[in-house]
Short mmCIF file of C-alpha atoms in Angstrom, two decimals:
data_model
loop_
_atom_site.label_atom_id
_atom_site.label_comp_id
_atom_site.label_asym_id
_atom_site.label_seq_id
_atom_site.Cartn_x
_atom_site.Cartn_y
_atom_site.Cartn_z
CA MET U 196 -37.39 -193.06 90.45
CA GLY U 197 -36.75 -195.64 87.72
CA LYS U 198 -39.26 -196.31 85.00
CA ILE U 199 -40.23 -199.97 84.63
CA ILE U 200 -40.94 -201.06 81.05
CA ALA U 201 -42.18 -204.59 80.29
CA ILE U 202 -41.35 -205.84 76.80
CA ALA U 203 -44.20 -208.17 75.96
CA ASN U 204 -46.01 -210.01 73.21
CA GLN U 205 -47.39 -213.52 73.60
CA LYS U 206 -46.24 -214.36 70.07
CA GLY U 207 -42.78 -215.90 69.95
CA GLY U 208 -40.08 -214.74 67.55
CA VAL U 209 -41.11 -211.09 67.29
CA GLY U 210 -37.90 -209.66 68.72
CA LYS U 211 -38.73 -209.32 72.43
CA THR U 212 -35.37 -210.52 73.75
CA THR U 213 -33.42 -208.79 70.96
CA THR U 214 -35.21 -205.59 71.95
CA SER U 215 -34.75 -206.09 75.70
CA VAL U 216 -31.00 -206.73 75.44
CA ASN U 217 -30.21 -204.07 72.84
CA LEU U 218 -32.48 -201.38 74.25
CA ALA U 219 -30.86 -201.96 77.66
CA ALA U 220 -27.37 -201.71 76.12
CA SER U 221 -28.33 -198.59 74.13
CA LEU U 222 -29.76 -196.84 77.19
CA GLY U 223 -26.59 -197.83 79.06
CA VAL U 224 -24.36 -196.28 76.40
CA LEU U 225 -26.46 -193.13 76.65
CA GLU U 226 -25.43 -193.05 80.31
CA LYS U 227 -28.66 -194.27 81.83
CA LYS U 228 -28.44 -196.81 84.65
CA VAL U 229 -30.37 -199.90 83.56
CA LEU U 230 -31.54 -203.13 85.17
CA LEU U 231 -32.74 -205.88 82.86
CA ILE U 232 -34.93 -208.56 84.44
CA ASP U 233 -35.05 -211.81 82.48
CA ALA U 234 -38.58 -213.14 83.08
CA ASP U 235 -38.50 -215.74 80.32
CA PRO U 236 -37.66 -219.37 81.22
CA GLN U 237 -35.75 -219.65 77.93
CA ALA U 238 -33.23 -217.27 79.56
CA ASN U 239 -32.13 -215.85 76.20
CA ALA U 240 -31.61 -212.35 77.59
CA THR U 241 -29.26 -213.86 80.17
CA SER U 242 -27.15 -215.75 77.62
CA GLY U 243 -27.44 -212.80 75.20
CA LEU U 244 -25.48 -210.70 77.71
CA GLY U 245 -22.72 -213.26 78.02
CA ILE U 246 -23.89 -215.03 81.20
CA ASP U 247 -23.67 -218.84 81.28
CA VAL U 248 -27.23 -219.84 82.19
CA GLU U 249 -26.05 -223.06 83.85
CA THR U 250 -24.14 -221.07 86.46
CA VAL U 251 -27.18 -219.05 87.56
CA GLU U 252 -27.99 -219.90 91.17
CA ASN U 253 -29.91 -216.80 92.13
CA GLY U 254 -32.26 -215.21 89.64
CA THR U 255 -35.84 -214.41 88.70
CA TYR U 256 -37.12 -217.72 90.07
CA GLN U 257 -35.74 -217.11 93.57
CA LEU U 258 -36.95 -213.52 93.36
CA LEU U 259 -40.56 -214.49 92.58
CA GLU U 260 -40.47 -217.17 95.24
CA HIS U 261 -39.16 -214.57 97.69
CA THR U 262 -36.33 -216.88 98.73
CA SER U 263 -33.82 -214.20 97.62
CA ASN U 264 -33.77 -210.43 97.90
CA ILE U 265 -33.41 -208.55 94.64
CA SER U 266 -29.98 -207.22 95.63
CA ASP U 267 -28.75 -210.83 95.89
CA THR U 268 -29.91 -211.66 92.36
CA ILE U 269 -28.44 -208.65 90.48
CA ILE U 270 -25.26 -209.29 88.49
CA ASP U 271 -23.05 -207.13 86.29
CA THR U 272 -22.95 -207.64 82.51
CA ASN U 273 -20.51 -206.83 79.72
CA ALA U 274 -22.74 -203.91 78.66
CA PRO U 275 -21.81 -200.54 80.24
CA ASN U 276 -24.28 -199.35 82.93
CA VAL U 277 -26.43 -202.48 82.52
CA GLN U 278 -27.08 -204.95 85.34
CA LEU U 279 -29.16 -208.10 85.09
CA VAL U 280 -31.45 -210.32 87.12
CA PRO U 281 -30.74 -213.57 85.26
CA ALA U 282 -33.11 -216.44 84.50
CA HIS U 283 -32.69 -220.20 84.44
CA ILE U 284 -34.87 -222.97 82.97
CA ASP U 285 -36.20 -223.64 86.51
CA LEU U 286 -38.33 -220.51 86.04
CA VAL U 287 -40.74 -222.78 84.11
CA ALA U 288 -41.99 -224.13 87.44
CA ILE U 289 -42.93 -220.76 88.90
CA GLU U 290 -46.36 -220.56 87.24
CA ILE U 291 -47.46 -223.74 89.02
CA GLU U 292 -45.85 -222.80 92.32
CA LEU U 293 -47.46 -219.37 92.47
CA VAL U 294 -50.95 -220.49 91.50
CA ASP U 295 -52.35 -220.86 95.03
CA LYS U 296 -50.28 -218.08 96.58
CA ASP U 297 -51.93 -214.98 97.93
CA GLN U 298 -51.29 -211.83 95.86
CA ARG U 299 -49.57 -213.98 93.23
CA GLU U 300 -49.72 -211.27 90.55
CA TYR U 301 -47.76 -208.84 92.76
CA MET U 302 -44.68 -210.98 93.52
CA LEU U 303 -42.41 -209.15 91.07
CA LYS U 304 -43.74 -205.71 92.01
CA LYS U 305 -42.97 -206.37 95.68
CA ALA U 306 -39.55 -207.81 94.90
CA VAL U 307 -38.46 -204.86 92.73
CA ALA U 308 -39.77 -202.12 95.05
CA PRO U 309 -36.60 -201.74 97.18
CA ILE U 310 -34.30 -200.90 94.24
CA ILE U 311 -36.47 -198.79 91.90
CA ASP U 312 -34.67 -195.58 92.88
CA GLN U 313 -31.25 -196.99 91.96
CA TYR U 314 -31.98 -197.15 88.21
CA ASP U 315 -33.18 -194.87 85.43
CA TYR U 316 -34.84 -197.76 83.61
CA ILE U 317 -35.83 -201.28 84.60
CA LEU U 318 -36.66 -203.45 81.58
CA ILE U 319 -38.47 -206.78 81.89
CA ASP U 320 -38.05 -209.34 79.12
CA CYS U 321 -41.34 -211.28 79.19
CA ALA U 322 -42.06 -214.88 78.23
CA PRO U 323 -43.97 -215.52 74.97
CA SER U 324 -47.25 -216.25 76.76
CA LEU U 325 -49.87 -214.41 78.76
CA GLY U 326 -49.36 -216.55 81.86
CA LEU U 327 -48.62 -215.61 85.44
CA LEU U 328 -45.04 -214.57 84.66
CA THR U 329 -46.13 -211.97 82.11
CA LEU U 330 -48.97 -210.90 84.41
CA ASN U 331 -46.41 -210.26 87.17
CA ALA U 332 -44.34 -208.16 84.74
CA LEU U 333 -47.36 -206.09 83.64
CA THR U 334 -48.43 -205.56 87.24
CA ALA U 335 -44.95 -204.35 88.20
CA ALA U 336 -44.45 -202.14 85.12
CA ASN U 337 -45.24 -198.48 84.47
CA SER U 338 -45.59 -199.21 80.77
CA VAL U 339 -45.35 -201.92 78.15
CA ALA U 340 -43.46 -201.89 74.85
CA ILE U 341 -44.84 -204.32 72.27
CA PRO U 342 -42.56 -205.57 69.48
CA ILE U 343 -44.46 -206.44 66.28
CA GLN U 344 -42.85 -208.34 63.45
CA CYS U 345 -43.37 -206.89 59.96
CA GLU U 346 -44.89 -210.13 58.70
CA TYR U 347 -48.22 -211.52 57.58
CA PHE U 348 -49.59 -212.53 60.99
CA ALA U 349 -48.26 -209.40 62.70
CA LEU U 350 -51.56 -208.15 64.06
CA GLU U 351 -52.84 -211.60 64.97
CA GLY U 352 -52.87 -211.90 68.74
CA LEU U 353 -52.31 -208.19 69.24
CA GLY U 354 -55.98 -207.72 70.15
CA LYS U 355 -55.64 -210.43 72.78
CA LEU U 356 -52.57 -208.74 74.28
CA LEU U 357 -54.29 -205.35 74.33
CA ASN U 358 -57.28 -206.94 76.10
CA THR U 359 -54.94 -208.47 78.68
CA ILE U 360 -53.36 -205.06 79.21
CA LYS U 361 -56.85 -203.57 79.66
CA SER U 362 -57.79 -206.12 82.29
CA VAL U 363 -54.46 -205.62 84.09
CA GLN U 364 -55.21 -201.88 84.10
CA LYS U 365 -58.65 -202.57 85.53
CA ILE U 366 -57.71 -205.08 88.22
CA HIS U 367 -53.99 -204.95 89.10
CA ASN U 368 -52.29 -201.83 87.81
CA LYS U 369 -54.42 -198.84 86.86
CA ASN U 370 -51.31 -196.82 85.95
CA LEU U 371 -50.05 -199.18 83.25
CA ASP U 372 -49.44 -197.30 79.99
CA ILE U 373 -48.51 -198.47 76.54
CA GLU U 374 -44.98 -197.17 75.92
CA GLY U 375 -45.36 -197.95 72.24
CA LEU U 376 -45.64 -200.53 69.49
CA LEU U 377 -42.26 -201.34 67.98
CA LEU U 378 -42.07 -202.58 64.40
CA THR U 379 -39.26 -205.16 64.09
CA MET U 380 -37.63 -207.26 61.37
CA TYR U 381 -38.49 -204.71 58.72
CA ASP U 382 -37.21 -205.35 55.19
CA ALA U 383 -37.67 -202.33 52.93
CA ARG U 384 -37.51 -204.54 49.82
CA LEU U 385 -40.61 -206.50 50.76
CA ARG U 386 -44.01 -205.13 49.86
CA LEU U 387 -45.49 -207.05 52.77
CA SER U 388 -43.17 -205.31 55.26
CA ASN U 389 -44.30 -201.94 53.97
CA GLN U 390 -47.97 -202.96 54.11
CA VAL U 391 -47.64 -204.07 57.73
CA VAL U 392 -45.97 -200.76 58.66
CA GLU U 393 -48.77 -198.81 56.96
CA GLU U 394 -51.48 -200.90 58.57
CA VAL U 395 -50.05 -200.67 62.10
CA GLN U 396 -49.47 -196.92 61.76
CA LYS U 397 -52.99 -196.41 60.41
CA HIS U 398 -54.65 -198.42 63.20
CA PHE U 399 -52.53 -197.32 66.13
CA ASN U 400 -51.28 -193.93 65.08
CA GLU U 401 -49.51 -192.17 67.98
CA MET U 402 -48.92 -195.45 69.78
CA VAL U 403 -46.30 -196.58 67.25
CA PHE U 404 -42.63 -195.78 67.83
CA LYS U 405 -41.10 -193.69 65.05
CA THR U 406 -38.05 -195.97 65.12
CA ILE U 407 -38.39 -199.14 63.05
CA ILE U 408 -35.99 -202.04 63.65
CA GLN U 409 -34.69 -203.30 60.33
CA ARG U 410 -33.64 -206.84 59.53
CA ASN U 411 -29.92 -206.96 60.14
CA VAL U 412 -27.52 -209.91 60.00
CA ARG U 413 -25.25 -208.44 62.69
CA LEU U 414 -28.25 -208.17 65.00
CA SER U 415 -28.98 -211.88 64.71
CA GLU U 416 -25.30 -212.82 65.09
CA ALA U 417 -24.66 -210.83 68.29
CA PRO U 418 -26.45 -213.17 70.80
CA SER U 419 -24.32 -216.16 69.78
CA TYR U 420 -21.29 -214.17 70.97
CA GLY U 421 -23.06 -213.23 74.21
CA GLU U 422 -22.97 -209.57 73.30
CA SER U 423 -25.42 -206.77 72.64
CA ILE U 424 -25.32 -205.22 69.17
CA ILE U 425 -23.63 -202.15 70.71
CA ASN U 426 -20.71 -204.29 71.91
CA TYR U 427 -20.68 -206.55 68.88
CA ASP U 428 -20.88 -204.02 66.06
CA ALA U 429 -21.59 -200.42 67.05
CA SER U 430 -21.47 -199.27 63.42
CA SER U 431 -24.21 -201.66 62.22
CA LYS U 432 -27.71 -200.69 61.18
CA GLY U 433 -29.07 -202.69 64.14
CA ALA U 434 -27.04 -200.62 66.61
CA ALA U 435 -28.22 -197.38 64.97
CA ASN U 436 -31.86 -198.54 65.17
CA TYR U 437 -31.70 -199.43 68.87
CA LEU U 438 -29.84 -196.23 69.77
CA SER U 439 -32.57 -194.33 67.98
CA LEU U 440 -35.23 -196.23 69.98
CA ALA U 441 -33.39 -195.51 73.25
CA ASN U 442 -33.26 -191.80 72.40
CA GLU U 443 -36.95 -191.82 71.54
CA ILE U 444 -37.82 -193.40 74.91
CA ILE U 445 -35.57 -190.95 76.80
CA GLU U 446 -37.22 -187.99 75.01
CA LYS U 447 -40.70 -189.37 75.71
CA ASN U 448 -39.97 -189.76 79.42
CA LYS U 449 -38.39 -186.38 80.10
#
């Protein structure tokens, strides 16, 4: 049975999509079968894997509305062993449309249920908010990975996210675990980066992934070519970091 990992943080710009796309590609290269669900209306994970967002007719929106089955929304990508449920800007409307629906937090969980056994990992790229979309992802997931930028406001908002996770555990999904906190955009030359790493490791201890994602130009270039870092530059530091993270997750879930 596949493990569902939501990649979430309500702060924007912390590396959620970068992590979703490149972790998926790294797990794929390590011969795991992966499905990436783009649950962010910005649809960056979709374009980051080379899919033209404008051509998406069937995706996360139709899935949450239950107008399409999940098997009708899954498409192949240019990353080996990685398939995708794409997103489109119309996903913005879903929060309003689901508000008065019964069981609205369980739409994604229900939609994904039929195909869980077909994958080793199902990753969900969450929107940068704690709205209904993210709530659906957390309710459907077995665990959540939280990217944290090595910058001044890193821990701001983390408490809020952890409280949301606690209430999801209490009300919607008692089995939700924290897969780990992932430090991103680390620059060894900056004292601040090192302070953030120390602080996060001190506060959260075992919860922090050993792998740290370093700032890397190739990593930020890859999405503009519609490729994961593995496809774009497999010898880069960014590729090495995400392969290391993928290995760490595989080890943890043995």
